[in-house]
Amino acid sequence: MDTLLPIEADPTRLASLAARGRRPEFTDDPMLDRLYSVALVLTAELAITRLRLDAVERMLGRGDDVSRATVDEFKPEPHEAAERARLQREYLDRVFRALTAEGQRKAG
Amino acid sequence: MTPASWYQVGRHALLPEAGHDDVARFDVIAQLNTLLADRLAPAVRATYEQVAAPAWEAKHGRAPANRKEVAEALAHQPAYRAWSLVRRNTMEYRQHTGRALALRQMRKLRDRAREFNDGADTLHLDPQLDIPKYVASVDTHLMPGGYACEVVDGDVCNAASYDSGLFATLGGAGGPWNDAAGRALVAWLARHAPDFSPRTIVDLGCGLGHNTLPLRCAFPSARVVAIDVAAPFLRYGHARARSLGIDDLEFRQEDATHTSLPSGSCDLVFTTMVLHETSHDALRKILSEAKRLLAPGGLTIHLEQPPYRQFDAYEQFMRDWDGRYNNEPFWSALHETDVPSLLRSTGFEAANVFETRCSAPLVRERTQAEGAVVEDFGRAPSWYAIGAWQTAHGNVVKGEYGHGHTPADRS
Ligand SMILES: C[S@@+](CC[C@H](N)C(=O)[O-])C[C@H]1O[C@@H](n2cnc3c(N)ncnc32)[C@H](O)[C@@H]1O
């Protein structure tokens, strides 16, 4: 199979491979499309950092031992999961406000 | 609607190990999909109704009447372009996330699959099988490499990525095991054909078997055969089923257009989410193959997205986005195809062909491994389905979908 790669191949680079096929452009400037791609992922990665901070705060609040390994094992209680979901939703609403119907509403 | 957190995904031995940030990444992806549906898509509709459609109408003297005309009206509107950009990039990000997670533990996952698969007589791989070109050459729904690609010997990476990412894409709507379509089919059978007890069940294009397992659990004494062309998905799915305590489900690497199973040997032949991923040619051949496999009184049924004729022009255009931009080359054609008439052309009697809806039950129930409780997080996903009963010879096949005919009428 032509996609067979040696096991030593760098998984990080492998994971970055784009799907085959033409990538659509939705703006009139290819750089603007790329900028959207960067902005979307940057937005998401910042949300992840915020969630990790949230996990650390909750663990400190409980008096848990905080280390890289224990944060990776963190599991929110149901009410904490709901709060974390609300945190993310509000954050995404702020970032993407300009693209929503409310954000575009004309005055009048 | 708040999507379920990836912390609630069903755990089995093949699921990639995920740390905090991996889980958070999937959760943000689920939230982005919710944002798209709840906040950005309404902005597209508002633009269409208030700006784009009136402008098109002013020019043409009538409202857009089909999805091509809706496209003309909307394609350059910022709301539509922004929604598309977020949607496309969210899907790419989901693929990247799932694959990065799986690829970084590819050897571990491969070895774990081998522990369950080596020597098992329920996994039949055929390295000589010709992978259909439309599977091998298309990175369906932006999955780099597609279903059949292997990065290492014995690879399971794309299946592991598919399994973990699907939960995020569905926001948990498929339940922890991503098996809502299978559960919906089981519920449909219980309601519409309560006396139907298939002895041989075949899932064509089973993927990693998400939707095969509910059938296996509902009919414990049946022989259940799951068929797909993609070895990585079969390896992963077979090991996953075993790790959930299901060790008599057969996974076979075969082409669903011409399987090795004898004619008339199966009572239930079904597909879930397969028809929209098959070529013009393969679609017809898969439907014929199902017909060939059916025993008297048997049922074939296919769960899918509804055909476009059920929707207005705007809704058709929005639903067709996957066909345009999500590497789903057969999506548009399938949704414009009259599948019931194709089924009739394979030889089913017109009165035995039907269209219906299958909905996953909203109850907590045990359908998977002993002890695993299935939750659907308060949603009831539902599918359009097309099916046909094989004429019976004395079998009792009941249900309103035989158009009220008795089994004798059908024979
Ligand atoms: C979207 S997946 C659906 C998987 C599964 N039925 C589910 O519901 O999760 C489509 C599957 O169809 C398989 N497929 C497509 N054409 C096929 C063919 N001719 N024979 C067997 N499998 C096929 C692909 O390999 C892929 O696994």
PDB file of N, CA and C and ligand atoms in Angstrom, chain B residues 132 134-135 147 162 205-207 210-211 228-230 254-257 272-274 277-278 286, ligand 1:
ATOM      1  N   PRO B 132     -11.977  -1.552  -2.891  1.00  0.00           N
ATOM      2  CA  PRO B 132     -12.611  -0.751  -3.948  1.00  0.00           C
ATOM      3  C   PRO B 132     -11.904   0.596  -4.078  1.00  0.00           C
ATOM      4  N   TYR B 134     -12.994   3.447  -4.750  1.00  0.00           N
ATOM      5  CA  TYR B 134     -13.651   4.597  -4.116  1.00  0.00           C
ATOM      6  C   TYR B 134     -13.418   4.606  -2.598  1.00  0.00           C
ATOM      7  N   VAL B 135     -12.983   3.483  -2.031  1.00  0.00           N
ATOM      8  CA  VAL B 135     -12.618   3.469  -0.602  1.00  0.00           C
ATOM      9  C   VAL B 135     -11.143   3.842  -0.459  1.00  0.00           C
ATOM     10  N   TYR B 147     -10.271   4.787   5.139  1.00  0.00           N
ATOM     11  CA  TYR B 147     -10.558   3.654   6.030  1.00  0.00           C
ATOM     12  C   TYR B 147      -9.489   2.573   5.984  1.00  0.00           C
ATOM     13  N   TYR B 162     -11.172   7.238  14.679  1.00  0.00           N
ATOM     14  CA  TYR B 162     -12.601   7.302  14.333  1.00  0.00           C
ATOM     15  C   TYR B 162     -13.454   7.069  15.577  1.00  0.00           C
ATOM     16  N   GLY B 205     -20.529  -3.368   5.638  1.00  0.00           N
ATOM     17  CA  GLY B 205     -19.849  -2.087   5.872  1.00  0.00           C
ATOM     18  C   GLY B 205     -19.900  -1.737   7.346  1.00  0.00           C
ATOM     19  N   CYS B 206     -19.478  -2.690   8.169  1.00  0.00           N
ATOM     20  CA  CYS B 206     -19.664  -2.573   9.622  1.00  0.00           C
ATOM     21  C   CYS B 206     -18.731  -1.556  10.261  1.00  0.00           C
ATOM     22  N   GLY B 207     -17.690  -1.102   9.530  1.00  0.00           N
ATOM     23  CA  GLY B 207     -16.699  -0.236  10.174  1.00  0.00           C
ATOM     24  C   GLY B 207     -16.066  -0.977  11.335  1.00  0.00           C
ATOM     25  N   HIS B 210     -19.502  -0.571  15.667  1.00  0.00           N
ATOM     26  CA  HIS B 210     -20.284   0.197  16.646  1.00  0.00           C
ATOM     27  C   HIS B 210     -21.743  -0.268  16.671  1.00  0.00           C
ATOM     28  N   ASN B 211     -22.336  -0.375  15.468  1.00  0.00           N
ATOM     29  CA  ASN B 211     -23.772  -0.637  15.403  1.00  0.00           C
ATOM     30  C   ASN B 211     -24.108  -2.113  15.210  1.00  0.00           C
ATOM     31  N   ASP B 228     -16.572  -5.810   6.311  1.00  0.00           N
ATOM     32  CA  ASP B 228     -16.044  -4.520   5.842  1.00  0.00           C
ATOM     33  C   ASP B 228     -14.806  -4.802   4.999  1.00  0.00           C
ATOM     34  N   VAL B 229     -14.408  -3.820   4.204  1.00  0.00           N
ATOM     35  CA  VAL B 229     -13.181  -3.975   3.416  1.00  0.00           C
ATOM     36  C   VAL B 229     -11.946  -3.488   4.176  1.00  0.00           C
ATOM     37  N   ALA B 230     -12.143  -2.737   5.257  1.00  0.00           N
ATOM     38  CA  ALA B 230     -11.033  -2.030   5.895  1.00  0.00           C
ATOM     39  C   ALA B 230     -10.443  -2.828   7.061  1.00  0.00           C
ATOM     40  N   GLU B 254     -14.290  -8.506   3.610  1.00  0.00           N
ATOM     41  CA  GLU B 254     -14.831  -8.871   2.311  1.00  0.00           C
ATOM     42  C   GLU B 254     -15.465  -7.637   1.707  1.00  0.00           C
ATOM     43  N   ASP B 255     -15.673  -7.698   0.403  1.00  0.00           N
ATOM     44  CA  ASP B 255     -16.362  -6.613  -0.278  1.00  0.00           C
ATOM     45  C   ASP B 255     -17.865  -6.894  -0.223  1.00  0.00           C
ATOM     46  N   ALA B 256     -18.609  -5.936   0.281  1.00  0.00           N
ATOM     47  CA  ALA B 256     -20.054  -6.131   0.465  1.00  0.00           C
ATOM     48  C   ALA B 256     -20.797  -6.268  -0.861  1.00  0.00           C
ATOM     49  N   THR B 257     -20.143  -5.930  -1.964  1.00  0.00           N
ATOM     50  CA  THR B 257     -20.825  -6.092  -3.251  1.00  0.00           C
ATOM     51  C   THR B 257     -20.817  -7.556  -3.703  1.00  0.00           C
ATOM     52  N   THR B 272     -25.644   0.513   8.227  1.00  0.00           N
ATOM     53  CA  THR B 272     -25.862   1.797   8.891  1.00  0.00           C
ATOM     54  C   THR B 272     -24.824   2.769   8.363  1.00  0.00           C
ATOM     55  N   MET B 273     -25.295   3.892   7.803  1.00  0.00           N
ATOM     56  CA  MET B 273     -24.420   4.967   7.322  1.00  0.00           C
ATOM     57  C   MET B 273     -23.402   4.474   6.284  1.00  0.00           C
ATOM     58  N   VAL B 274     -23.810   3.525   5.463  1.00  0.00           N
ATOM     59  CA  VAL B 274     -22.897   2.991   4.450  1.00  0.00           C
ATOM     60  C   VAL B 274     -23.280   3.472   3.050  1.00  0.00           C
ATOM     61  N   GLU B 277     -21.693   6.378   1.421  1.00  0.00           N
ATOM     62  CA  GLU B 277     -20.247   6.323   1.199  1.00  0.00           C
ATOM     63  C   GLU B 277     -19.876   5.311   0.135  1.00  0.00           C
ATOM     64  N   THR B 278     -20.857   4.895  -0.678  1.00  0.00           N
ATOM     65  CA  THR B 278     -20.541   3.937  -1.738  1.00  0.00           C
ATOM     66  C   THR B 278     -20.821   4.571  -3.098  1.00  0.00           C
ATOM     67  N   ILE B 286     -24.492  -3.554  -3.727  1.00  0.00           N
ATOM     68  CA  ILE B 286     -24.691  -3.911  -2.313  1.00  0.00           C
ATOM     69  C   ILE B 286     -26.165  -4.252  -2.062  1.00  0.00           C
TER      70      ILE B 286
HETATM   71  C1  LIG C   1     -19.400   5.527   7.648  1.00  0.00           C
HETATM   72  S1  LIG C   1     -18.701   3.933   7.804  1.00  0.00           S
HETATM   73  C2  LIG C   1     -20.036   3.160   8.684  1.00  0.00           C
HETATM   74  C3  LIG C   1     -19.564   2.078   9.612  1.00  0.00           C
HETATM   75  C4  LIG C   1     -20.619   1.386  10.428  1.00  0.00           C
HETATM   76  N1  LIG C   1     -21.664   0.787   9.628  1.00  0.00           N
HETATM   77  C5  LIG C   1     -21.202   2.307  11.481  1.00  0.00           C
HETATM   78  O1  LIG C   1     -22.409   2.555  11.436  1.00  0.00           O
HETATM   79  O2  LIG C   1     -20.472   2.736  12.355  1.00  0.00           O
HETATM   80  C6  LIG C   1     -18.767   3.202   6.176  1.00  0.00           C
HETATM   81  C7  LIG C   1     -18.031   1.877   6.082  1.00  0.00           C
HETATM   82  O3  LIG C   1     -18.383   1.226   4.865  1.00  0.00           O
HETATM   83  C8  LIG C   1     -17.261   0.489   4.428  1.00  0.00           C
HETATM   84  N2  LIG C   1     -17.452   0.133   3.013  1.00  0.00           N
HETATM   85  C9  LIG C   1     -17.627   0.965   1.965  1.00  0.00           C
HETATM   86  N3  LIG C   1     -17.778   0.251   0.828  1.00  0.00           N
HETATM   87  C10 LIG C   1     -17.714  -1.061   1.170  1.00  0.00           C
HETATM   88  C11 LIG C   1     -17.804  -2.281   0.435  1.00  0.00           C
HETATM   89  N4  LIG C   1     -18.007  -2.304  -0.894  1.00  0.00           N
HETATM   90  N5  LIG C   1     -17.688  -3.443   1.107  1.00  0.00           N
HETATM   91  C12 LIG C   1     -17.498  -3.444   2.450  1.00  0.00           C
HETATM   92  N6  LIG C   1     -17.406  -2.328   3.190  1.00  0.00           N
HETATM   93  C13 LIG C   1     -17.507  -1.145   2.558  1.00  0.00           C
HETATM   94  C14 LIG C   1     -16.096   1.413   4.725  1.00  0.00           C
HETATM   95  O4  LIG C   1     -14.867   0.707   4.764  1.00  0.00           O
HETATM   96  C15 LIG C   1     -16.519   1.982   6.089  1.00  0.00           C
HETATM   97  O5  LIG C   1     -16.002   1.232   7.155  1.00  0.00           O
END
